[in-house]
Structures are given as C-alpha cells and as structure tokens.
Coordinates of C-alpha atoms in Angstrom, one line a residue:
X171 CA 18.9 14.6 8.9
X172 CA 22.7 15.7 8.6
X173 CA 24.2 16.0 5.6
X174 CA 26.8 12.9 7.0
X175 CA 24.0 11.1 7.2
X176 CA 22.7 11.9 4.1
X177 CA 26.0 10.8 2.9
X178 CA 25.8 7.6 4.2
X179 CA 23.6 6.9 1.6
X180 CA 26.2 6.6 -1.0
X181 CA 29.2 5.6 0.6
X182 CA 28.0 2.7 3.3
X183 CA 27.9 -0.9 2.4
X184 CA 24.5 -1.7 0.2
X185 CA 23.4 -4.3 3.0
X186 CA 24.3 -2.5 5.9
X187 CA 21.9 0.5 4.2
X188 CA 19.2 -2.0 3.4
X189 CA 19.2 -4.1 6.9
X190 CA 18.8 -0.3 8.2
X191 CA 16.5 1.5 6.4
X192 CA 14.4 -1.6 5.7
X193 CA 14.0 -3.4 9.0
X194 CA 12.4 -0.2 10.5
X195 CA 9.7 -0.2 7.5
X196 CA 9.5 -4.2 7.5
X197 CA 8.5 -3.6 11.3
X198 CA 6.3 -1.0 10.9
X199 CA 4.7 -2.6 7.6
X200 CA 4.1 -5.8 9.6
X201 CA 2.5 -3.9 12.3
X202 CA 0.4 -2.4 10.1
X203 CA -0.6 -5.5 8.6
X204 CA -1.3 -7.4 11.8
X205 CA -3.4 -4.5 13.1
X206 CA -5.1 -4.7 9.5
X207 CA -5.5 -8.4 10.6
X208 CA -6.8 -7.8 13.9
X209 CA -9.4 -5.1 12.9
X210 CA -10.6 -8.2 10.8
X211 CA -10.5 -10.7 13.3
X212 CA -12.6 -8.4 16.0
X213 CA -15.2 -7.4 12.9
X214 CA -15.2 -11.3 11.7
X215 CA -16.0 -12.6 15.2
X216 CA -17.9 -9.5 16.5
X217 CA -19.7 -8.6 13.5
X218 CA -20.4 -11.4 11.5
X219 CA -19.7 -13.0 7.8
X220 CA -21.7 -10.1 6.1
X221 CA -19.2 -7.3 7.9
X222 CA -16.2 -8.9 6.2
X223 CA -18.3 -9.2 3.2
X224 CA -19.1 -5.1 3.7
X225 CA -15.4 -4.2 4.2
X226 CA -14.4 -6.6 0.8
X227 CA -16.5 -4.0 -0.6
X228 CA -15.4 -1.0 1.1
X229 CA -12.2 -2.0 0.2
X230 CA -11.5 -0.5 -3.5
X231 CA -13.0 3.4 -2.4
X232 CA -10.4 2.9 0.6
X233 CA -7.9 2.3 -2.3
X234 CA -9.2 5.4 -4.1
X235 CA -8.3 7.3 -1.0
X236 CA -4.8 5.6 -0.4
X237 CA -4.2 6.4 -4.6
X238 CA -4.7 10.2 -4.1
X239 CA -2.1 9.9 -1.0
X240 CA 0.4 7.9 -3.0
X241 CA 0.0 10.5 -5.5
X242 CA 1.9 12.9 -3.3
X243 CA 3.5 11.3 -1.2
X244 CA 5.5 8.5 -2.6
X245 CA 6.3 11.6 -5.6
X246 CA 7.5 13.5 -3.1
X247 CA 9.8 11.2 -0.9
X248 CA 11.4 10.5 -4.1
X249 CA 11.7 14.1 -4.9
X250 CA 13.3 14.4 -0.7
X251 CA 16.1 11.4 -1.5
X252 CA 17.2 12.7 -5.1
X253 CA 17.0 16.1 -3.9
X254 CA 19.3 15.4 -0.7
X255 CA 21.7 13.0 -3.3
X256 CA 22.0 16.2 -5.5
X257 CA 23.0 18.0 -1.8
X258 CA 19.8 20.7 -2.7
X259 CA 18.6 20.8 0.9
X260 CA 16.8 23.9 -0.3
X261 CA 14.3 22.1 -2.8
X262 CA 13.9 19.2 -0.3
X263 CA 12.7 21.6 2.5
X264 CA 10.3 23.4 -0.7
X265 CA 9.1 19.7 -1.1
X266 CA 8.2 18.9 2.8
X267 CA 5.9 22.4 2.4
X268 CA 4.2 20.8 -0.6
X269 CA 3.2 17.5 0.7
X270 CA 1.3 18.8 3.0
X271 CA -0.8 21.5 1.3
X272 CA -1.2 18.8 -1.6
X273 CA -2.6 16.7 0.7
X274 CA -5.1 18.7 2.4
X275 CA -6.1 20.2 -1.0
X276 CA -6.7 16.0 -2.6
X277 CA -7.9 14.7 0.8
X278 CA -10.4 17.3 0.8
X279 CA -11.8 16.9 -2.4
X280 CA -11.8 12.9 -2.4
X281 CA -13.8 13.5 1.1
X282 CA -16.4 15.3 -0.2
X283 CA -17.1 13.1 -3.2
X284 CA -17.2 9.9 -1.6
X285 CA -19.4 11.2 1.5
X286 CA -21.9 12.6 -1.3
X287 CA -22.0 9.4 -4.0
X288 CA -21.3 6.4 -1.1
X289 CA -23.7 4.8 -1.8
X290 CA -24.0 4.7 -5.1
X291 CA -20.1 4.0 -5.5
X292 CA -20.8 0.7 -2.6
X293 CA -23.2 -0.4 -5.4
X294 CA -21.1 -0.4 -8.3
X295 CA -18.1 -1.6 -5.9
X296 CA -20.5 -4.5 -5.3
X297 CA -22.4 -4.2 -2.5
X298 CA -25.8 -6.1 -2.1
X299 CA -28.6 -4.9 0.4
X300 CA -27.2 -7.1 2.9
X301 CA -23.8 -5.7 3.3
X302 CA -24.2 -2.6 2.2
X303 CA -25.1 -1.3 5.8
X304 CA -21.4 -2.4 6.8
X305 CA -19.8 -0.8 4.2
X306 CA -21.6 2.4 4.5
X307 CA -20.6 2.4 8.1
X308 CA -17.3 2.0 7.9
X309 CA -16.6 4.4 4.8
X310 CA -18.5 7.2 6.5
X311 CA -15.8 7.3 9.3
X312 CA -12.7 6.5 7.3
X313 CA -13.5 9.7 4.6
X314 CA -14.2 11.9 7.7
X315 CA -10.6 11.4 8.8
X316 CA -9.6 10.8 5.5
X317 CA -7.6 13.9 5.4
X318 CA -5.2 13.1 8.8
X319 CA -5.0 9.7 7.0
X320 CA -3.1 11.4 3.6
X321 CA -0.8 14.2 6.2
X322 CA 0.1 10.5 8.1
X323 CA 1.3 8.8 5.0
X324 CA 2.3 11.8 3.1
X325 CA 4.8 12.4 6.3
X326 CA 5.7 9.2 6.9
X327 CA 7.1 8.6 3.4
X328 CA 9.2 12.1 4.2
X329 CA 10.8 10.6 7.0
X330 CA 12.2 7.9 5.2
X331 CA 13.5 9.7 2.4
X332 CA 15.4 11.9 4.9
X333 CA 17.3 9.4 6.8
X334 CA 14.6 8.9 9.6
X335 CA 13.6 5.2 9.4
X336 CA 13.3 4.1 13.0
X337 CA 11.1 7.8 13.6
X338 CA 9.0 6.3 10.8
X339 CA 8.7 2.7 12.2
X340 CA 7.6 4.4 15.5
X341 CA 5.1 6.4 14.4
X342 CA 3.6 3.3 12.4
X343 CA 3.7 1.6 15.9
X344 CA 1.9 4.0 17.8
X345 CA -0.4 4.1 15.2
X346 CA -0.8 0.6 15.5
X347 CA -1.0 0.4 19.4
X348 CA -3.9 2.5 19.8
X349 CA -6.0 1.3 17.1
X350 CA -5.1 -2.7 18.4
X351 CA -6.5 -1.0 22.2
X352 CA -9.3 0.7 21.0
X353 CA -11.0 -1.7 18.5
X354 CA -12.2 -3.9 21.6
X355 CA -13.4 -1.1 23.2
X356 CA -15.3 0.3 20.7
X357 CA -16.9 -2.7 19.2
X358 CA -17.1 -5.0 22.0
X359 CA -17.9 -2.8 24.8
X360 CA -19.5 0.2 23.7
X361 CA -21.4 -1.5 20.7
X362 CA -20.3 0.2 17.9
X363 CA -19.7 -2.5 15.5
X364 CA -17.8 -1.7 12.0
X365 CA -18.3 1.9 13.3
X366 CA -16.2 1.6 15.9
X367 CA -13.3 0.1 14.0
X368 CA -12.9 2.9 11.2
X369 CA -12.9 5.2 14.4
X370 CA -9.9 3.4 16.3
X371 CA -8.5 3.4 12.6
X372 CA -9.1 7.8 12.6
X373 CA -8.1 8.7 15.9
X374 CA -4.6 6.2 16.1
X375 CA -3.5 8.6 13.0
X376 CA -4.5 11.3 14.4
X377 CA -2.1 10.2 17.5
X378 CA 0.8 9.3 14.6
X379 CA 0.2 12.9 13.1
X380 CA 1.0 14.8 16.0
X381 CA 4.6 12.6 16.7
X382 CA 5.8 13.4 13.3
X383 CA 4.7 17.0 13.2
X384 CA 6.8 17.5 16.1
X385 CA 9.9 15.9 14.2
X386 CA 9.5 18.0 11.8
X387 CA 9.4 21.2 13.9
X388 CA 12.8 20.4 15.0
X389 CA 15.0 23.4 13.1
X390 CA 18.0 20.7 14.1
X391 CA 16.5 18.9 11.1
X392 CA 17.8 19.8 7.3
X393 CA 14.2 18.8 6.2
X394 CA 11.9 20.5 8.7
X395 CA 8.8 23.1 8.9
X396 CA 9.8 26.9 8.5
X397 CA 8.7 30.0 6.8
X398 CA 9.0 30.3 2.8
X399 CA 7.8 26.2 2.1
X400 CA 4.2 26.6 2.3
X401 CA 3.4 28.2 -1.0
X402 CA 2.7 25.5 -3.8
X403 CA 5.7 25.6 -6.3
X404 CA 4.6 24.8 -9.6
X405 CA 7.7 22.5 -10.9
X406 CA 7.7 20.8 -7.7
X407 CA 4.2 20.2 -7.9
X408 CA 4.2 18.9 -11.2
X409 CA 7.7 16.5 -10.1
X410 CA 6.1 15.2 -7.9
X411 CA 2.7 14.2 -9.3
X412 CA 4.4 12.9 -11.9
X413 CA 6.6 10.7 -9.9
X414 CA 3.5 10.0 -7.9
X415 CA 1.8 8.8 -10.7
X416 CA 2.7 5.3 -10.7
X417 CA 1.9 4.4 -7.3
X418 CA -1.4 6.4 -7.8
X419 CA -2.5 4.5 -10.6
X420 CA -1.4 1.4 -9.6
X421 CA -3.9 1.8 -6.7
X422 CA -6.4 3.0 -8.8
X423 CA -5.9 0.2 -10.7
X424 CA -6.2 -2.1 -8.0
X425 CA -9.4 -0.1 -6.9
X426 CA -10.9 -1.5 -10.3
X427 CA -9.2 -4.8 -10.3
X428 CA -11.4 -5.7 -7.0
X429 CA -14.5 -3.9 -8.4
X430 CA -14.8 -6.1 -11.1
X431 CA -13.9 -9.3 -9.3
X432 CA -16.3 -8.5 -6.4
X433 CA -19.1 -8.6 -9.1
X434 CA -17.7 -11.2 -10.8
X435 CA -17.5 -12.9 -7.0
X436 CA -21.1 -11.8 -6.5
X437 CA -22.4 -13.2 -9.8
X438 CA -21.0 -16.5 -9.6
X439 CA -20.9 -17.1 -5.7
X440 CA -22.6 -14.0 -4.0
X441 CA -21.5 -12.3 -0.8
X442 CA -20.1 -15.1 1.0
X443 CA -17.6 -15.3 -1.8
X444 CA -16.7 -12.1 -1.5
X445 CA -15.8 -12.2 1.9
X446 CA -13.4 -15.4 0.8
X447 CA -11.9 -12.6 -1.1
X448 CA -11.3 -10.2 1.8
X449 CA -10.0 -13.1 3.7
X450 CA -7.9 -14.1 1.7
X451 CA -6.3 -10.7 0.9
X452 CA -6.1 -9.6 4.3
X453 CA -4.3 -13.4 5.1
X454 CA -1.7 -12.3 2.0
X455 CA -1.3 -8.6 2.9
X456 CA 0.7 -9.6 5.8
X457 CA 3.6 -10.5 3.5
X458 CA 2.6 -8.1 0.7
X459 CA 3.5 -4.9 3.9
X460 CA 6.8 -6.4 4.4
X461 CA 7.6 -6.5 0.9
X462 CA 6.3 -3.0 1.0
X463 CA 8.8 -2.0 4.0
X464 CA 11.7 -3.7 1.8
X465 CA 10.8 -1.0 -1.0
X466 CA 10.8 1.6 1.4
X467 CA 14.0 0.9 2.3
X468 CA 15.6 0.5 -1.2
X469 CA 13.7 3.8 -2.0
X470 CA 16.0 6.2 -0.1
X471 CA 18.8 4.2 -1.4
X472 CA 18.4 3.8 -5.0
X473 CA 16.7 7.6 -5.1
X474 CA 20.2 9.3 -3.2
X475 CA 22.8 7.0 -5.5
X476 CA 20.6 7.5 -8.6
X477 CA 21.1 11.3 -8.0
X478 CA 24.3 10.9 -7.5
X479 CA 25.1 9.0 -10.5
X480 CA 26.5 5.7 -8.9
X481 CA 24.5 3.4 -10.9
X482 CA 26.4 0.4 -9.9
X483 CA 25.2 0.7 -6.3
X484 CA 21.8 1.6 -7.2
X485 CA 21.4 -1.8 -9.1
X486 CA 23.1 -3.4 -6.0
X487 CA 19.9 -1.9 -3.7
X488 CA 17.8 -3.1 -6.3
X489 CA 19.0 -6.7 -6.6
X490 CA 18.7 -7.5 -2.5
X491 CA 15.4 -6.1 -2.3
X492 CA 14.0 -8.6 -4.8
X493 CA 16.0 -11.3 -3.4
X494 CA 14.3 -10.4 -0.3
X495 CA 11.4 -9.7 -1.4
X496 CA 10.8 -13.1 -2.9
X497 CA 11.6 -15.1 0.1
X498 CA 9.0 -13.1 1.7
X499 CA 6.4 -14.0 -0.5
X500 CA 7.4 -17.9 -0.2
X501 CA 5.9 -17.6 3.1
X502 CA 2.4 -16.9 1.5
X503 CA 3.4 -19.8 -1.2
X504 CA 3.8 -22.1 1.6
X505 CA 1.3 -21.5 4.4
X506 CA -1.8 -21.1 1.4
X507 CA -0.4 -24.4 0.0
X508 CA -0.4 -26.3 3.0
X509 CA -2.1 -24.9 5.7
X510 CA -5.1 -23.0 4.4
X511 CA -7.6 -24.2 6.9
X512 CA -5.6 -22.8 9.5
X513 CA -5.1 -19.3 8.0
X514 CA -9.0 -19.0 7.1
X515 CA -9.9 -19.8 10.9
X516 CA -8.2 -17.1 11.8
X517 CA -11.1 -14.5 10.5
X518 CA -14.2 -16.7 11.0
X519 CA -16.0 -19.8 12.9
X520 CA -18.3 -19.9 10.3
X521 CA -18.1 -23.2 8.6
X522 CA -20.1 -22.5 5.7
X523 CA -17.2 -19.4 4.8
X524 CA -14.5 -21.7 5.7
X525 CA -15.0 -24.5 3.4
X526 CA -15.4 -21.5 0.3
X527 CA -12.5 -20.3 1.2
X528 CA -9.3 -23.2 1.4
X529 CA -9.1 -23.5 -2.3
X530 CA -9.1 -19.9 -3.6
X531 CA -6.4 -19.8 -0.9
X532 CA -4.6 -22.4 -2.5
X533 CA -5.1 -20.9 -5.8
X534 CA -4.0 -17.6 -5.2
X535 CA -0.6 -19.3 -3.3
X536 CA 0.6 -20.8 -6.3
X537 CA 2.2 -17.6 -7.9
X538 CA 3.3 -15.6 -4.8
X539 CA 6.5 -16.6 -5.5
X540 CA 6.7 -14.1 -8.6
X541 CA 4.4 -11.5 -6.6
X542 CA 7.7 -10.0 -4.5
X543 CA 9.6 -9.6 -7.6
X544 CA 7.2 -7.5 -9.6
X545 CA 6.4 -5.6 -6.4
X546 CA 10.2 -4.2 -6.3
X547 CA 10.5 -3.7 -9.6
X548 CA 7.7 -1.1 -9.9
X549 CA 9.2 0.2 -7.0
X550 CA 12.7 0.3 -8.5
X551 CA 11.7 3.0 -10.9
X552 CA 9.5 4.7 -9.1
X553 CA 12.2 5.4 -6.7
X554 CA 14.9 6.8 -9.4
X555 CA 11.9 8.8 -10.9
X556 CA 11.5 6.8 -14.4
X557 CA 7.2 7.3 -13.9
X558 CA 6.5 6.2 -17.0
X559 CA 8.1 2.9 -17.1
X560 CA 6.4 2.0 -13.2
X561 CA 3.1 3.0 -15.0
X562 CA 3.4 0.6 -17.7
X563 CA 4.4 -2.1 -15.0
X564 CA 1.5 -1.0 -12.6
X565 CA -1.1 -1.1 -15.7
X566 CA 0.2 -4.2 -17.3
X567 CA -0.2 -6.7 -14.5
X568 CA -4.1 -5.1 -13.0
X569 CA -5.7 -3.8 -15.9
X570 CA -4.2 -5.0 -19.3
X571 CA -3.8 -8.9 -17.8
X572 CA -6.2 -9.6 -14.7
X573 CA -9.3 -7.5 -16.3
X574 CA -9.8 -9.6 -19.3
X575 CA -8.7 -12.9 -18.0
X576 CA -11.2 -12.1 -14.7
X577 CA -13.9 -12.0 -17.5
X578 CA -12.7 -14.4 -19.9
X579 CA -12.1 -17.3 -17.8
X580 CA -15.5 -18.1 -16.1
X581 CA -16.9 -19.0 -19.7
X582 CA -14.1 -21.3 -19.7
X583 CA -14.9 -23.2 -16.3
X584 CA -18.3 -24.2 -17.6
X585 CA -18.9 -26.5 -14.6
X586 CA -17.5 -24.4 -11.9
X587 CA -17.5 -20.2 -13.5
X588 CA -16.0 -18.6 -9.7
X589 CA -13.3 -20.8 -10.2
X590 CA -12.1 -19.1 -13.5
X591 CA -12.6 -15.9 -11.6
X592 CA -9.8 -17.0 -8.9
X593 CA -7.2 -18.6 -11.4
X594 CA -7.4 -15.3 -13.3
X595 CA -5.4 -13.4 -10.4
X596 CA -2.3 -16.0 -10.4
X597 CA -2.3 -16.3 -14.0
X598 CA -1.9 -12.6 -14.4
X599 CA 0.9 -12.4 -11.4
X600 CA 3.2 -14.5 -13.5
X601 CA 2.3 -12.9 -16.9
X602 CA 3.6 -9.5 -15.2
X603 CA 6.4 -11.1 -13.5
X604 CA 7.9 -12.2 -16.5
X605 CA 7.0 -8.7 -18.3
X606 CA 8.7 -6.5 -15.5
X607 CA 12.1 -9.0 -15.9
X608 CA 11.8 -8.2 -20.1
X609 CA 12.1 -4.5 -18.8
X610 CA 14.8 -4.4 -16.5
X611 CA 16.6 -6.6 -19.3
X612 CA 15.7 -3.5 -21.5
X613 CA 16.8 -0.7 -19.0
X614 CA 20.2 -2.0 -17.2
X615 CA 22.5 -1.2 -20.3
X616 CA 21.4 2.6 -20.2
X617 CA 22.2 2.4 -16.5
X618 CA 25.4 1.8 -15.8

C-alpha cells in the first residue's frame, strides 16, 4: 500500500471509506457464508440428518482452531492500521513477519492436541455413537490443514489493514470457488462423504494461500515479505496477543457456549435437535459474515484515525457500521419470523428434522435485531486496541448471560425443557445489546 493510500484513511469521506473497504469483505464474507451453506446443503442431502448432527458437534473444536487464529491475526491487523496511522511502516512490515511465525507456531500446537484427544473432545462436545463417526471424519481433515487455514486468515486480515480490500475479497473468492467445485466431486462422485468436504475446505486455502503470498512478495508493497521480519519480536508479540485477545476469547467462548447447549440439546431432544441447531446457525451465519465484512471494513478505519488522533471520525466509522449492521441482521429477523419452513428446506428433506426445527428458528429471529449492534461494538474496540473492554463485551453476552440462562431455563419450561434451552440464546442477545450500549455511553466522553 502507498503511503497516499494509507492516507486516505484519514482524510476521505467516512462513507466513501466504508462503502470501499466494506463491500469487498461483505462480498467475500457472504461468499464464505454461502460456500459454508452449500458444504451443508451437499452433506445434508448426500450424507444424511446424523452428518449435520456430526458437524453441529464438530463445530465448537473448529471454533477452538478459528480462536487461536483470531488470536493473531485480528491483533495483528490492528497492530498493521495503527501502525501505518502513526506512519511507522517499519513496525508494520516487523508485524507481517510475526503473523506468520505465530501462526505456524499456534496452528501446530492446536493440531497436534486435537488429532491426539478427538475423540474424547467429540464426546464432551456432545457427540453420541451415532454421529460421532461424522464428526471424527471431518475434524481429522480440517486439523491436518489446520495450519494453511490460520497463514489464510492471519494474511487475509493483513491485507485489509494495509489498504488491500478488493485483494482480500478475491482471495476469499477463490477460496470459495474451488471448495463450491470440489465438494460434488468429492462426496458425490468419488464417495467420500463428510471426508470429502473438510478436504475441498483444505486444499481451496491452500489455493487462497499461495495468491496472497505472492502479494506480499511484491517489494512495490510498504507491507511485504523481506529479510529482518522473521524473527519473533517480543513487544510486538505481546501487542498483538493482547489485542488478539478479545476475538480469541470470544471464540472460545462461543466454543463453550455450543458445548453446553449441544448437551443441553442432547438431553432434552437428542441428536436430531442438535442438528436443528446447526441448521439453524448455518441459516443465520449468512447475515452474521456480512456483519463481519462491515467490521472489517470499519477496522482499518477506526484503527488508522484512532492512531492518528481524529476521534471525531473514528466515532463516525463506528456509527455506520452499526447502522448497517443492524439492517443486516433485520433480514434474519424477518425471513426466521415468516418464512422458516422455507429456510429449513434448504438443508434437509427430512420431515421429521423439519418440523423440530421452524420454531427454534422463530425463536432465535426474535432478537437479531440487537445481534448486529453488539457484533460492531466488540469490534469497535478491538479495532482501536481497548482489549480489555472487547473482552468484557465478548464474555458478558456467551458466558456470564447464555451459560446460566441455557441451564436455568429448562427447569422453568416444565412441560417442554428444549424449549427453555432455545429462548436462552435470544434472551441473552438483548441482555448484551443493552450492556455493550451502557459502555459506549461510558467510553465516548474520554474520546473525543
């Protein structure tokens, strides 16, 4: 990136910035989504109701994986955007070096663990003898690759931060290309079932890997490989993990969060209410990515004018986001309310799963409207570097509000216990909503 376009950052109209760092990630996000969507689709009709039920419960370890790659790279595309604000080019070029040694280093570690306790993680996760085959299946693949996975994301996040959103949003697309070609192939015509997926899932990051290491061989670029950035630097490190810290426990979080309602799912309704869940999420994670891609455009934004110490357009980035954001998230509010049959169909023929699944659907709508919100405001501070205060917003809303109220609330539905288990996730959504609002009341004064 040039320093003029660094610049840009803080001098071009907030909206302008937003429609064009945003729209790249809100592509790319949604691409990502729908090829989440499909890969469910292809295992729903070519697997079976158990498969989804299997990848509902493979789900949290593949949020333990995603938490250690948050952990460095979300810290260190902040670190990149307030680093280029503050014009040190040399410290952002220390930080690209970083990312990807961290993430070799984590990746490596969380491989190994999870290839030699899968099984009995799957168990605790929730997995019964009948999907546990499907969960084991998938996992395996995923944590083989699971290194490539971290470098992809870890990079990704770079690009942003440096002014490359559309180079970001491509290699999301290819990404998303190949694995939407290569599931039918591999579980259709060559048999390989769940298998099959998680390995269109490797090799299309694999593909994405290779496009953005050549990027950032370019010595054009002010962020870009070269000798002297390889060696782990102790306060960048430590920066950036703790920036990183928020993301990375609010997946970890949401690693437990599931955990405990996929037991609570298979106490009250067994495994074909846990694949409602994974429905139901994967139905909702199509507006949750373009939220996502909204905060990935405000990140740069708010990171380069927080640097730079002009506030007033930080808050500005901040405001449209959530504006946005909440819009978004009336589209889940809408289509769960109204049309839930249709969205359900979508992932299953089974009629049995289908008629489990319309009112959790509905249930879960009803506070969407408050999800996009919270979503940008965790972001918000993440991206100006205030960890602790992302933390507490991360924490609040998954472990100190759904936990309890996940376990609470099926001794209140006497008649009907699952159904205290779903009304404990919107219930906690606006509790958090309303406490992330309380802190930005708090904050904006010392910010201005």
């Amino acid at each position: 990136m040039s320093t003029i376009k660094a610049t840009e950052l803080g001098t071009q109209s907030i909206r302008q910035l937003l429609v064009k760092y945003a729209l790249p990630g809100i592509i790319a996000m949604t691409a990502s989504s729908l090829y989440n969507i499909v890969d469910s689709i292809f295992i729903g009709h070519g697997c079976g109701a158990m498969a989804l039920s299997g990848l509902t419960v493979a789900k949290p370890l593949m949020d333990i994986c995603a938490a250690f790659g948050s952990l460095v790279g979300v810290g260190a595309s902040t670190m990149v955007a307030i680093k280029l604000g503050e014009k040190d080019y040399e410290s952002a070029n220390k930080v690209l070096g970083n990312v990807i040694v961290l993430n070799v280093l984590l990746s490596s570690l969380v491989m190994i663990a999870g290839l030699v306790f899968l099984d009995p993680i799957l168990y605790a996760f929730g997995a019964s003898e009948v999907d546990l085959v499907y969960a084991r299946e998938y996992m395996q693949i995923i944590l083989y690759g699971n290194i490539l996975t971290h470098i992809y994301f870890g990079l990704n996040s770079v690009l942003r931060s440096m002014g490359h959103p559309r180079s970001a949003m491509a290699s999301t697309i290819v990404a998303v290309f190949v694995n939407i070609v290569l599931d039918p192939i591999f579980i259709f015509k060559f048999g390989m079932g769940v298998r099959g997926a998680a390995l269109a899932t490797i090799i299309s990051q694999a593909i994405a890997v290779v496009w953005q290491m050549m990027i950032f061989c370019n010595p054009q670029e002010v962020v870009h490989f070269h000798r002297g950035i390889w060696r782990l630097d102790k306060q960048i490190t430590r920066r950036a993990l703790e920036i990183g810290t928020s993301p990375f426990l609010m997946n970890l979080a949401h690693c437990f969060v599931v955990v405990i309602i996929n037991n609570c799912l298979m106490l009250y309704g067994g495994d074909m209410a846990k694949a409602s869940f994974g429905i139901i999420n994967r139905f909702t994670f199509v507006f949750a990515m373009i939220v996502m891609g909204l905060n990935q455009g405000m990140q740069p934004i708010a990171g380069y004018n927080y640097g730079a110490k002009q506030y007033g357009r930080m808050w500005r980035s901040m405001h449209l986001t959530a504006i946005c954001a909440t819009l978004v998230m009336a589209g889940v509010f809408l289509l769960g309310e109204m049309v839930p049959e249709l969205m359900v169909k979508m992932f299953t023929h089974d009629a049995e799963l289908i008629a489990l699944t319309i009112t959790p659907t509905r249930i879960l709508a009803c506070s969407m409207l408050l999800v996009g919100f919270q979503m940008v405001t965790v972001n918000f501070f993440t991206s100006i570097g205030m960890a602790g205060k992302s933390i507490f917003l991360s924490l609040t809303r998954q472990v100190l509000y759904l936990i309890p109220l996940a376990l609470i609330l099926p001794h209140l539905f006497v008649t009907n216990p699952i159904l205290g288990v779903w009304w404990a996730l919107p219930i906690s959504d606006t509790i958090s909503a309303l406490t992330a609002a309380i802190m930005l009341i708090v904050v904006r004064p010392k910010l201005k």
